[in-house]
Coordinates of C-alpha atoms in Angstrom, one line a residue:
X7 CA 124.3 30.6 48.2
X8 CA 120.5 29.8 49.4
X9 CA 119.9 27.6 52.1
X10 CA 117.6 25.3 49.4
X11 CA 120.6 24.4 47.6
X12 CA 123.3 23.5 50.5
X13 CA 121.0 21.3 51.6
X14 CA 120.0 19.7 48.0
X15 CA 116.5 20.2 48.3
X16 CA 114.2 22.5 45.7
X17 CA 110.6 23.6 46.0
X18 CA 108.3 21.6 44.2
X19 CA 107.2 21.6 40.3
X20 CA 104.4 23.9 40.2
X21 CA 104.0 24.0 36.1
X22 CA 103.2 20.7 33.8
X23 CA 102.0 22.0 30.8
X24 CA 99.9 19.4 28.5
X25 CA 99.5 20.0 25.0
X26 CA 95.5 19.8 24.3
X27 CA 94.1 21.3 20.3
X28 CA 92.9 25.4 20.5
X29 CA 90.5 24.2 17.8
X30 CA 88.4 21.7 15.5
X31 CA 87.2 18.3 16.7
X32 CA 89.7 17.8 19.9
X33 CA 89.1 21.5 20.9
X34 CA 90.2 21.4 24.8
X35 CA 91.5 17.7 24.3
X36 CA 95.1 16.0 23.8
X37 CA 94.9 14.4 21.1
X38 CA 97.7 11.9 22.2
X39 CA 95.8 10.9 24.6
X40 CA 92.3 10.6 22.9
X41 CA 92.7 9.2 20.0
X42 CA 94.8 6.1 20.7
X43 CA 92.1 5.7 24.5
X44 CA 88.8 5.8 21.5
X45 CA 91.2 3.3 19.0
X46 CA 92.3 0.9 22.1
X47 CA 88.8 0.6 23.2
X48 CA 86.5 0.6 19.8
X49 CA 89.3 -2.6 18.9
X50 CA 88.3 -4.0 21.9
X51 CA 84.7 -3.5 21.0
X52 CA 85.2 -4.6 17.3
X53 CA 87.1 -8.3 18.8
X54 CA 83.8 -9.1 21.1
X55 CA 81.7 -8.2 17.9
X56 CA 83.4 -10.0 15.2
X57 CA 85.2 -12.3 16.3
X58 CA 83.2 -14.0 19.6
X59 CA 84.7 -17.4 19.1
X60 CA 88.1 -16.7 19.5
X61 CA 87.0 -13.9 21.7
X62 CA 85.4 -16.1 24.5
X63 CA 88.2 -18.7 24.2
X64 CA 91.0 -16.1 24.4
X65 CA 89.2 -15.1 27.8
X66 CA 88.8 -18.2 29.0
X67 CA 92.4 -18.8 28.3
X68 CA 93.7 -15.8 30.3
X69 CA 91.3 -16.7 33.7
X70 CA 93.5 -19.0 33.9
X71 CA 97.0 -18.1 33.1
X72 CA 97.1 -14.4 33.1
X73 CA 94.5 -13.8 36.2
X74 CA 96.1 -16.9 38.5
X75 CA 99.6 -15.8 37.8
X76 CA 98.8 -11.8 39.4
X77 CA 97.0 -13.4 42.5
X78 CA 99.8 -12.6 44.7
X79 CA 100.8 -9.0 42.7
X80 CA 97.0 -8.1 43.5
X81 CA 96.3 -9.1 46.6
X82 CA 99.8 -7.3 48.3
X83 CA 99.2 -4.0 46.1
X84 CA 96.0 -3.6 47.6
X85 CA 97.4 -4.1 51.3
X86 CA 100.2 -1.9 50.6
X87 CA 97.6 0.5 49.4
X88 CA 95.5 0.2 52.9
X89 CA 98.9 0.1 55.0
X90 CA 100.0 3.2 53.0
X91 CA 96.7 5.1 53.8
X92 CA 97.1 3.9 57.6
X93 CA 100.8 5.4 58.0
X94 CA 99.9 8.9 56.2
X95 CA 97.0 9.0 58.4
X96 CA 98.4 8.6 61.8
X97 CA 101.7 10.7 61.4
X98 CA 100.9 13.7 63.1
X99 CA 103.2 15.5 61.3
X100 CA 101.9 14.0 57.7
X101 CA 98.2 14.0 59.1
X102 CA 97.6 17.7 59.7
X103 CA 99.2 18.5 56.4
X104 CA 96.3 20.1 53.9
X105 CA 95.2 19.0 50.4
X106 CA 95.9 22.7 49.6
X107 CA 97.2 26.1 51.4
X108 CA 98.2 25.7 54.4
X109 CA 95.5 28.3 56.2
X110 CA 92.9 26.5 52.9
X111 CA 90.0 25.1 54.7
X112 CA 86.9 22.6 53.2
X113 CA 84.9 23.3 50.1
X114 CA 82.6 21.6 51.3
X115 CA 80.7 20.6 54.5
X116 CA 81.0 17.4 56.1
X117 CA 77.5 16.0 55.4
X118 CA 77.3 17.4 52.5
X119 CA 81.2 15.6 51.6
X120 CA 80.0 12.4 53.1
X121 CA 77.0 12.2 51.2
X122 CA 79.0 12.7 48.0
X123 CA 81.3 9.8 49.0
X124 CA 78.5 7.3 49.9
X125 CA 76.8 8.1 46.4
X126 CA 81.4 7.8 44.7
X127 CA 81.7 4.4 44.5
X128 CA 78.7 1.8 46.0
X129 CA 75.3 2.6 44.4
X130 CA 75.1 -0.5 42.0
X131 CA 77.2 -3.0 43.5
X132 CA 75.4 -2.4 46.9
X133 CA 72.2 -3.3 45.1
X134 CA 73.7 -6.4 43.0
X135 CA 75.2 -7.8 46.0
X136 CA 73.6 -6.8 48.9
X137 CA 72.3 -10.0 49.0
X138 CA 74.1 -11.5 46.4
X139 CA 77.4 -11.5 48.8
X140 CA 76.3 -12.7 51.6
X141 CA 74.2 -15.9 50.5
X142 CA 77.0 -16.8 48.3
X143 CA 79.4 -16.7 51.1
X144 CA 76.7 -18.1 53.4
X145 CA 77.4 -21.2 50.7
X146 CA 80.6 -21.2 50.3
X147 CA 83.5 -19.5 51.2
X148 CA 87.2 -20.9 52.4
X149 CA 85.9 -21.8 56.4
X150 CA 83.3 -24.2 54.5
X151 CA 85.7 -25.7 51.6
X152 CA 88.0 -26.4 54.3
X153 CA 84.8 -28.2 56.9
X154 CA 85.3 -25.4 59.3
X155 CA 81.7 -25.3 59.3
X156 CA 79.4 -26.5 57.4
X157 CA 77.5 -24.6 54.3
X158 CA 73.8 -22.7 54.8
X159 CA 74.4 -23.2 58.6
X160 CA 73.9 -20.4 61.6
X161 CA 77.8 -21.2 61.9
X162 CA 78.7 -20.5 58.4
X163 CA 77.3 -16.9 58.7
X164 CA 80.1 -15.1 61.0
X165 CA 82.3 -16.1 57.7
X166 CA 80.2 -14.7 54.8
X167 CA 80.0 -11.1 56.9
X168 CA 83.6 -11.4 57.5
X169 CA 85.1 -12.5 53.9
X170 CA 81.2 -9.3 52.9
X171 CA 83.7 -7.1 54.9
X172 CA 87.1 -8.1 53.3
X173 CA 85.5 -7.6 49.7
X174 CA 83.9 -3.9 51.0
X175 CA 85.7 -2.2 53.8
X176 CA 88.9 -1.0 53.9
X177 CA 90.8 -2.5 50.7
X178 CA 88.2 -0.5 48.0
X179 CA 88.3 3.0 49.8
X180 CA 92.2 2.4 50.8
X181 CA 92.5 1.7 47.0
X182 CA 90.3 5.2 46.1
X183 CA 91.7 7.1 48.7
X184 CA 95.5 6.8 48.1
X185 CA 94.8 7.5 44.8
X186 CA 92.4 10.5 44.8
X187 CA 95.1 12.0 47.5
X188 CA 97.6 11.2 45.4
X189 CA 96.0 13.9 42.7
X190 CA 94.9 16.3 45.0
X191 CA 97.7 16.1 47.0
X192 CA 99.3 17.8 43.7
X193 CA 96.7 19.6 42.2
X194 CA 95.9 22.0 45.2
X195 CA 99.1 22.2 46.6
X196 CA 101.4 22.5 43.9
X197 CA 98.5 24.2 40.9
X198 CA 99.3 20.9 38.8
X199 CA 96.2 19.6 36.2
X200 CA 93.6 17.3 38.1
X201 CA 94.7 14.5 35.8
X202 CA 96.4 10.6 36.4
X203 CA 99.7 12.0 35.0
X204 CA 100.2 14.9 37.9
X205 CA 100.3 12.3 40.5
X206 CA 103.4 11.3 39.1
X207 CA 104.6 14.1 38.6
X208 CA 107.2 14.1 41.6
X209 CA 108.4 11.0 40.8
X210 CA 108.6 11.9 37.0
X211 CA 109.2 15.5 37.0
X212 CA 108.1 17.4 33.8
X213 CA 108.7 13.7 31.6
X214 CA 104.4 13.7 32.2
X215 CA 104.4 16.7 29.9
X216 CA 105.6 13.9 27.0
X217 CA 104.8 10.4 26.1
X218 CA 105.2 9.0 29.1
X219 CA 102.4 11.2 30.6
X220 CA 100.5 10.2 27.7
X221 CA 100.4 6.4 28.6
X222 CA 99.7 6.8 31.9
X223 CA 96.7 8.9 30.7
X224 CA 95.4 6.2 28.0
X225 CA 95.4 3.4 30.8
X226 CA 93.8 4.7 33.0
X227 CA 90.8 6.2 30.0
X228 CA 90.9 2.4 29.2
X229 CA 90.4 0.8 33.0
X230 CA 87.5 3.1 33.5
X231 CA 86.1 2.0 31.5
X232 CA 86.5 -1.3 31.8
X233 CA 85.7 -1.1 35.3
X234 CA 82.3 1.3 35.0
X235 CA 81.7 -1.7 32.1
X236 CA 81.4 -4.0 35.1
X237 CA 79.4 -1.8 37.5
X238 CA 77.1 -1.2 34.0
X239 CA 77.1 -5.5 33.0
X240 CA 76.1 -6.3 36.7
X241 CA 73.3 -3.3 37.0
X242 CA 71.8 -3.8 33.0
X243 CA 71.1 -7.9 34.3
X244 CA 69.6 -6.6 38.1
X245 CA 67.1 -3.6 36.2
X246 CA 66.3 -6.1 33.3
X247 CA 65.2 -8.9 36.4
X248 CA 63.1 -6.6 38.1
X249 CA 61.4 -5.3 35.0
X250 CA 60.3 -9.0 34.6
X251 CA 59.6 -8.8 38.1
X252 CA 57.0 -5.6 37.9
X253 CA 55.5 -7.9 35.0
X254 CA 56.2 -6.4 32.0
X255 CA 56.6 -9.4 29.9
X256 CA 58.4 -13.5 30.0
X257 CA 60.4 -11.7 26.9
X258 CA 62.9 -10.1 29.3
X259 CA 64.5 -13.2 30.3
X260 CA 65.7 -16.4 28.3
X261 CA 64.4 -19.8 29.5
X262 CA 67.9 -20.4 31.7
X263 CA 66.8 -17.1 33.8
X264 CA 69.8 -14.8 32.0
X265 CA 68.4 -11.3 30.5
X266 CA 67.6 -11.4 26.7
X267 CA 69.1 -10.4 23.8
X268 CA 66.0 -7.5 23.2
X269 CA 66.1 -7.2 27.3
X270 CA 70.0 -6.0 26.8
X271 CA 69.3 -3.9 24.1
X272 CA 66.1 -2.1 25.5
X273 CA 67.8 -1.7 29.0
X274 CA 71.2 -0.2 27.3
X275 CA 69.7 1.7 24.8
X276 CA 67.3 3.2 27.4
X277 CA 70.1 3.5 30.6
X278 CA 73.4 4.5 28.5
X279 CA 70.9 7.3 26.7
X280 CA 69.5 8.7 30.0
X281 CA 73.3 9.0 31.1
X282 CA 74.4 10.5 27.8
X283 CA 71.6 13.0 28.0
X284 CA 72.5 13.1 31.8
X285 CA 76.4 14.4 30.7
X286 CA 75.3 16.4 28.7
X287 CA 73.1 19.2 30.9
X288 CA 76.6 18.9 33.2
X289 CA 77.3 18.2 36.7
X290 CA 75.3 20.2 37.7
X291 CA 72.2 19.7 36.5
X292 CA 72.1 16.0 35.8
X293 CA 74.6 14.1 38.2
X294 CA 73.4 16.3 40.9
X295 CA 69.9 16.1 40.5
X296 CA 69.9 12.5 40.0
X297 CA 72.8 12.0 43.1
X298 CA 70.2 13.5 45.2
X299 CA 67.0 11.3 43.9
X300 CA 69.9 8.1 44.5
X301 CA 69.9 9.0 48.1
X302 CA 66.7 9.5 49.5
X303 CA 65.3 6.1 47.5
X304 CA 68.4 4.5 48.8
X305 CA 67.3 5.7 52.6
X306 CA 64.2 4.4 52.2
X307 CA 65.0 0.6 50.7
X308 CA 67.5 0.9 54.0
X309 CA 64.4 2.4 56.0
X310 CA 62.0 -0.5 54.7
X311 CA 64.9 -3.4 55.9
X312 CA 65.2 -2.1 58.8
X313 CA 61.3 -2.1 59.6
X314 CA 59.9 -5.1 57.9
X315 CA 63.4 -6.6 58.0
X316 CA 65.5 -9.1 60.4
X317 CA 67.2 -5.2 61.8
X318 CA 68.1 -6.8 64.9
X319 CA 70.2 -9.7 63.9
X320 CA 71.8 -7.4 61.5
X321 CA 73.0 -5.6 64.3
X322 CA 74.0 -8.4 66.0
X323 CA 75.8 -9.1 62.4
X324 CA 77.0 -5.9 62.6
X325 CA 78.2 -5.8 66.1
X326 CA 80.1 -9.4 66.1
X327 CA 81.5 -8.6 61.6
X328 CA 83.7 -5.5 62.8
X329 CA 85.2 -7.6 65.3
X330 CA 86.0 -10.4 63.6
X331 CA 87.3 -8.1 60.3
X332 CA 89.4 -5.8 62.5
X333 CA 91.0 -9.1 64.7
X334 CA 91.5 -10.8 61.2
X335 CA 92.0 -8.3 58.7
X336 CA 96.2 -8.4 58.7
X337 CA 96.2 -11.9 57.9
X338 CA 93.2 -12.3 55.7
X339 CA 94.5 -9.3 53.6
X340 CA 97.5 -10.9 53.2
X341 CA 96.6 -14.6 52.2
X342 CA 97.3 -16.0 49.0
X343 CA 95.7 -19.5 48.4
X344 CA 97.7 -22.5 46.7
X345 CA 96.5 -25.3 45.1
X346 CA 98.2 -27.8 47.3
X347 CA 96.4 -30.4 49.3
X348 CA 92.7 -31.8 48.9
X349 CA 90.9 -28.7 48.4
X350 CA 93.5 -26.3 47.4
X351 CA 92.3 -26.0 44.0
X352 CA 88.9 -25.2 45.1
X353 CA 90.3 -22.4 47.5
X354 CA 92.3 -20.8 44.5
X355 CA 89.3 -20.5 42.5
X356 CA 87.5 -18.7 45.5
X357 CA 89.5 -16.4 45.8
X358 CA 90.3 -15.6 41.7
X359 CA 86.2 -15.4 41.5
X360 CA 85.7 -13.4 44.5
X361 CA 88.8 -11.2 45.8
X362 CA 91.3 -10.7 42.9
X363 CA 87.6 -9.8 41.0
X364 CA 87.2 -7.1 43.6
X365 CA 91.2 -5.3 43.8
X366 CA 90.8 -5.4 40.4
X367 CA 87.9 -3.8 40.5
X368 CA 88.5 -1.2 42.7
X369 CA 91.8 -0.4 41.0
X370 CA 90.0 -0.1 37.6
X371 CA 87.4 2.6 39.2
X372 CA 89.7 4.0 41.2
X373 CA 90.8 6.9 38.6
X374 CA 87.1 7.6 38.4
X375 CA 86.0 7.4 41.6
X376 CA 90.0 8.8 43.3
X377 CA 89.8 11.8 40.7
X378 CA 85.9 12.6 42.1
X379 CA 87.0 12.2 45.6
X380 CA 90.1 15.0 44.7
X381 CA 87.8 17.1 43.4
X382 CA 85.3 17.2 46.4
X383 CA 88.4 17.1 49.1
X384 CA 90.1 20.0 48.4
X385 CA 91.0 22.3 51.9
X386 CA 90.5 18.8 54.4
X387 CA 93.8 17.7 56.1
X388 CA 95.3 14.3 55.1
X389 CA 94.2 12.4 58.3
X390 CA 90.9 13.7 57.9
X391 CA 90.6 13.0 54.6
X392 CA 92.0 9.0 55.2
X393 CA 89.5 9.0 58.3
X394 CA 87.1 10.4 56.2
X395 CA 87.0 8.2 53.0
X396 CA 87.8 5.2 54.5
X397 CA 86.0 4.7 57.7
X398 CA 82.5 6.1 56.9
X399 CA 82.1 4.7 52.8
X400 CA 83.1 1.6 54.9
X401 CA 80.6 1.5 57.5
X402 CA 77.6 2.4 55.2
X403 CA 78.5 -0.8 53.0
X404 CA 78.5 -2.9 56.3
X405 CA 75.0 -1.7 57.5
X406 CA 73.7 -2.4 54.3
X407 CA 75.1 -5.4 53.8
X408 CA 73.8 -6.6 57.4
X409 CA 70.5 -5.1 57.0
X410 CA 69.7 -6.9 53.3
X411 CA 71.4 -9.7 53.2
X412 CA 70.9 -10.4 56.8
X413 CA 67.3 -10.6 56.2
X414 CA 67.6 -12.9 53.5
X415 CA 69.9 -14.5 55.3
X416 CA 67.7 -15.1 58.4
X417 CA 64.8 -15.9 56.0
X418 CA 66.5 -18.8 54.7
X419 CA 67.8 -19.8 58.1
X420 CA 64.2 -19.8 60.0
X421 CA 62.6 -22.1 56.8
X422 CA 60.6 -18.8 55.4
X423 CA 62.5 -18.1 52.1
X424 CA 62.9 -22.6 51.8
X425 CA 65.7 -22.0 49.4
X426 CA 64.1 -19.4 47.2
X427 CA 66.1 -16.6 47.6
X428 CA 69.9 -18.5 47.6
X429 CA 68.7 -20.9 45.3
X430 CA 67.7 -17.6 42.8
X431 CA 70.3 -15.9 40.4
X432 CA 72.2 -13.3 42.0
X433 CA 70.6 -10.3 40.3
X434 CA 67.3 -12.0 41.7
X435 CA 68.2 -12.7 45.1
X436 CA 67.1 -9.4 46.4
X437 CA 64.1 -9.3 44.4
X438 CA 63.0 -12.5 45.9
X439 CA 64.2 -11.4 49.2
X440 CA 61.2 -9.1 49.0
X441 CA 58.7 -11.4 47.8
X442 CA 59.0 -13.7 50.6
X443 CA 59.2 -10.6 53.2
X444 CA 56.3 -8.5 51.9
X445 CA 52.8 -9.5 50.5
X446 CA 52.8 -9.6 46.9
X447 CA 51.3 -6.1 46.2
X448 CA 54.0 -4.4 48.0
X449 CA 56.6 -5.9 46.7
X450 CA 55.9 -5.6 43.5
X451 CA 55.8 -1.7 44.6
X452 CA 59.2 -1.2 46.4
X453 CA 60.8 -4.2 43.6
X454 CA 60.2 -1.1 41.0
X455 CA 61.2 1.6 43.8
X456 CA 64.4 -0.7 43.2
X457 CA 64.1 -0.7 39.6
X458 CA 64.2 3.3 39.8
X459 CA 67.1 3.0 42.2
X460 CA 69.2 0.8 39.9
X461 CA 67.5 3.4 36.8
X462 CA 69.2 6.5 38.7
X463 CA 72.6 4.6 40.0
X464 CA 73.4 3.4 36.9
X465 CA 72.5 7.1 34.8
X466 CA 75.0 8.4 37.4
X467 CA 77.6 6.1 37.1
X468 CA 77.8 6.4 33.6
X469 CA 77.6 9.7 33.3
X470 CA 80.2 10.8 36.0
X471 CA 83.0 8.4 34.1
X472 CA 81.9 9.8 31.0
X473 CA 83.2 13.5 32.4
X474 CA 86.1 12.1 34.1
X475 CA 87.2 10.5 31.0
X476 CA 87.1 13.5 29.2
X477 CA 88.6 15.3 32.7
X478 CA 91.6 12.8 31.6
X479 CA 91.1 13.4 28.1
X480 CA 91.8 17.3 28.9
X481 CA 94.5 17.3 30.6
X482 CA 92.4 18.5 33.7
X483 CA 90.0 21.1 32.1
X484 CA 86.7 21.0 31.6
X485 CA 87.0 23.4 29.0
X486 CA 86.2 22.8 25.5
X487 CA 83.7 20.8 22.6
X488 CA 82.7 18.0 24.5
X489 CA 79.4 17.3 23.4
X490 CA 80.3 14.9 20.3
X491 CA 83.0 13.0 22.4
X492 CA 80.2 12.6 25.4
X493 CA 78.2 10.8 22.4
X494 CA 81.3 8.6 21.9
X495 CA 82.0 7.9 25.1
X496 CA 78.6 6.0 26.0
X497 CA 78.0 4.4 22.6
X498 CA 81.4 2.2 23.8
X499 CA 80.5 1.9 27.2
X500 CA 77.1 0.3 26.0
X501 CA 78.7 -1.6 23.1
X502 CA 81.4 -3.2 25.3
X503 CA 78.3 -4.0 27.9
X504 CA 76.3 -5.3 25.6
X505 CA 79.0 -7.2 23.6
X506 CA 80.5 -8.7 26.8
X507 CA 77.3 -9.7 27.8
X508 CA 75.8 -11.4 25.1
X509 CA 79.5 -13.3 24.9
X510 CA 79.6 -14.9 28.4
X511 CA 77.2 -12.7 30.3
X512 CA 79.1 -10.7 33.5
X513 CA 81.9 -13.3 33.1
X514 CA 82.8 -12.3 30.0
X515 CA 82.8 -8.5 31.6
X516 CA 84.8 -9.8 35.0
X517 CA 87.7 -11.1 33.1
X518 CA 88.5 -8.6 30.3
X519 CA 88.1 -6.1 33.4
X520 CA 90.7 -7.7 35.4
X521 CA 93.2 -7.8 32.6
X522 CA 92.5 -4.4 32.0
X523 CA 93.0 -3.9 35.0
X524 CA 96.0 -4.7 35.1
X525 CA 98.1 -1.5 33.5
X526 CA 96.6 0.5 35.6
X527 CA 97.4 -1.6 38.8
X528 CA 101.7 -0.8 38.1
X529 CA 100.8 3.1 37.5
X530 CA 98.7 3.3 41.0
X531 CA 101.8 1.2 42.8
X532 CA 104.2 4.4 41.5
X533 CA 101.4 6.7 43.0
X534 CA 101.1 4.9 46.1
X535 CA 105.4 5.6 45.8
X536 CA 104.7 9.3 44.3
X537 CA 102.6 10.6 46.8
X538 CA 105.2 8.8 49.9
X539 CA 108.0 11.0 48.4
X540 CA 105.8 14.1 47.7
X541 CA 105.0 14.5 51.5
X542 CA 108.2 13.4 52.3
X543 CA 110.2 15.2 50.9
X544 CA 107.9 18.4 52.0
X545 CA 107.9 17.6 55.1
X546 CA 111.9 18.1 54.5
X547 CA 110.9 21.3 52.7
X548 CA 109.1 23.1 55.5
X549 CA 111.6 22.5 58.1
X550 CA 114.0 24.5 56.0
X551 CA 111.6 26.7 55.3
X552 CA 111.7 26.1 51.4
X553 CA 108.0 26.8 50.5
X554 CA 105.6 24.0 49.5
X555 CA 102.9 25.1 47.5
X556 CA 101.9 26.9 44.5
X557 CA 101.3 30.4 46.2
X558 CA 103.7 30.4 48.5
X559 CA 106.4 29.8 45.7
X560 CA 104.8 32.5 43.6
X561 CA 104.7 34.6 46.7
X562 CA 108.5 33.5 47.6
X563 CA 109.7 35.0 43.7
X564 CA 107.6 38.5 43.8

């Protein structure tokens, strides 16, 4: 009898067949995943377009009931994901394990890897929230609500950045890192398909080849579409405002300053059309080319604010913000406000509108960003992977937020802005900051640069998401006919964003995404358990001399 039989431990599963069509319209795709996902997304679009009143009433009711009921779930889940990443990186035996064969080196150099991580999940959000989030918390955050500091005061700045860092730091990147590790570990060590269901194979085994696996992949596709829809919605609003700022006409904005219907239609036609063309050209041409432009333009914008903005003040905010964040990350990550007391309802509303929204957003974005990170992280040790994916992008976010947002706050505190920045709509606050900081002609040029940067980020995010969706639908493969499906998902994304913006603005997209992310949040929880089990059992296998990688298992069988 073999030693593994005596010990009750067998080699890991290295084969997970997923049936895909070999011809016809769905050539190379799993019909059981693609068709249900398309039906669900189509129903959401039809609901928003043909039953707008009912849709609006349903979303409003959901905002105050369903979302409130799952606040604790979102908060504790994201805290558990961060803790799991930290533990996996700290344990020596685990940290030394590779996402791939034991002797396999990284596929990409460290600088290229970091550059791709930067562009993976933060572009559009960082442009919209770079000034918007610090200014929002400068005006209202839990410490202001409870009366500890005054709104828009110098004392409110530190708490504003404490909550900004909470939302854009380890919580976001810990979620991405965990999902990416769960997918990449089984894909590159065990030879399973690069798709969501494979990450659950350590828990459910070959069951993932059947209907349950199809369900998990469908949920991932729908969550991805809704997560990207929020990003697109934010970007479209800021894109339209930017076009107005550079003088392309009053028709772009309605009387209340929101994007007009005509502007939404034109913007989505241009942006989704460009992203669809980019997706059709493939990763090597479209996405890679646009990613390089994104990095260059982002660096120029950051350099501009470092030179003419409040660079020293931003450096001070970065230092104090990091200290506060690291000192308070555990209690803040576990805090759930209740509606008791005189300001309880205000605290609950704040947490629902900010923290819960972010946790749902990161979870909805996780299949997209996680699969991308898994794809570029082959050959890295688990410790290097976790530290690189969590720490480096978080620090980039912090620098970005303190430099751009800190400049806006400094202009408000010294009276230069006189309320023109903080009182502007969030989509306009970055442009308003430039208008105060620079001469009109220079401000218009830089605003044009931001519009261009927004366009490239929007196109990159949309076409990357479409290609990832097709990868999930294709059971981890990129072969087969893709063009017609790229066109479908591009049109679906445009219709979801457009219908929701018309229905109730970004708030409608936000609520839809939080609800849509809920099913996938349970999948993420299972992925967390699955990757811990996979690593733990592999450590046992190593101690007993049982092979843990596909290559080692196949070699031992020869």
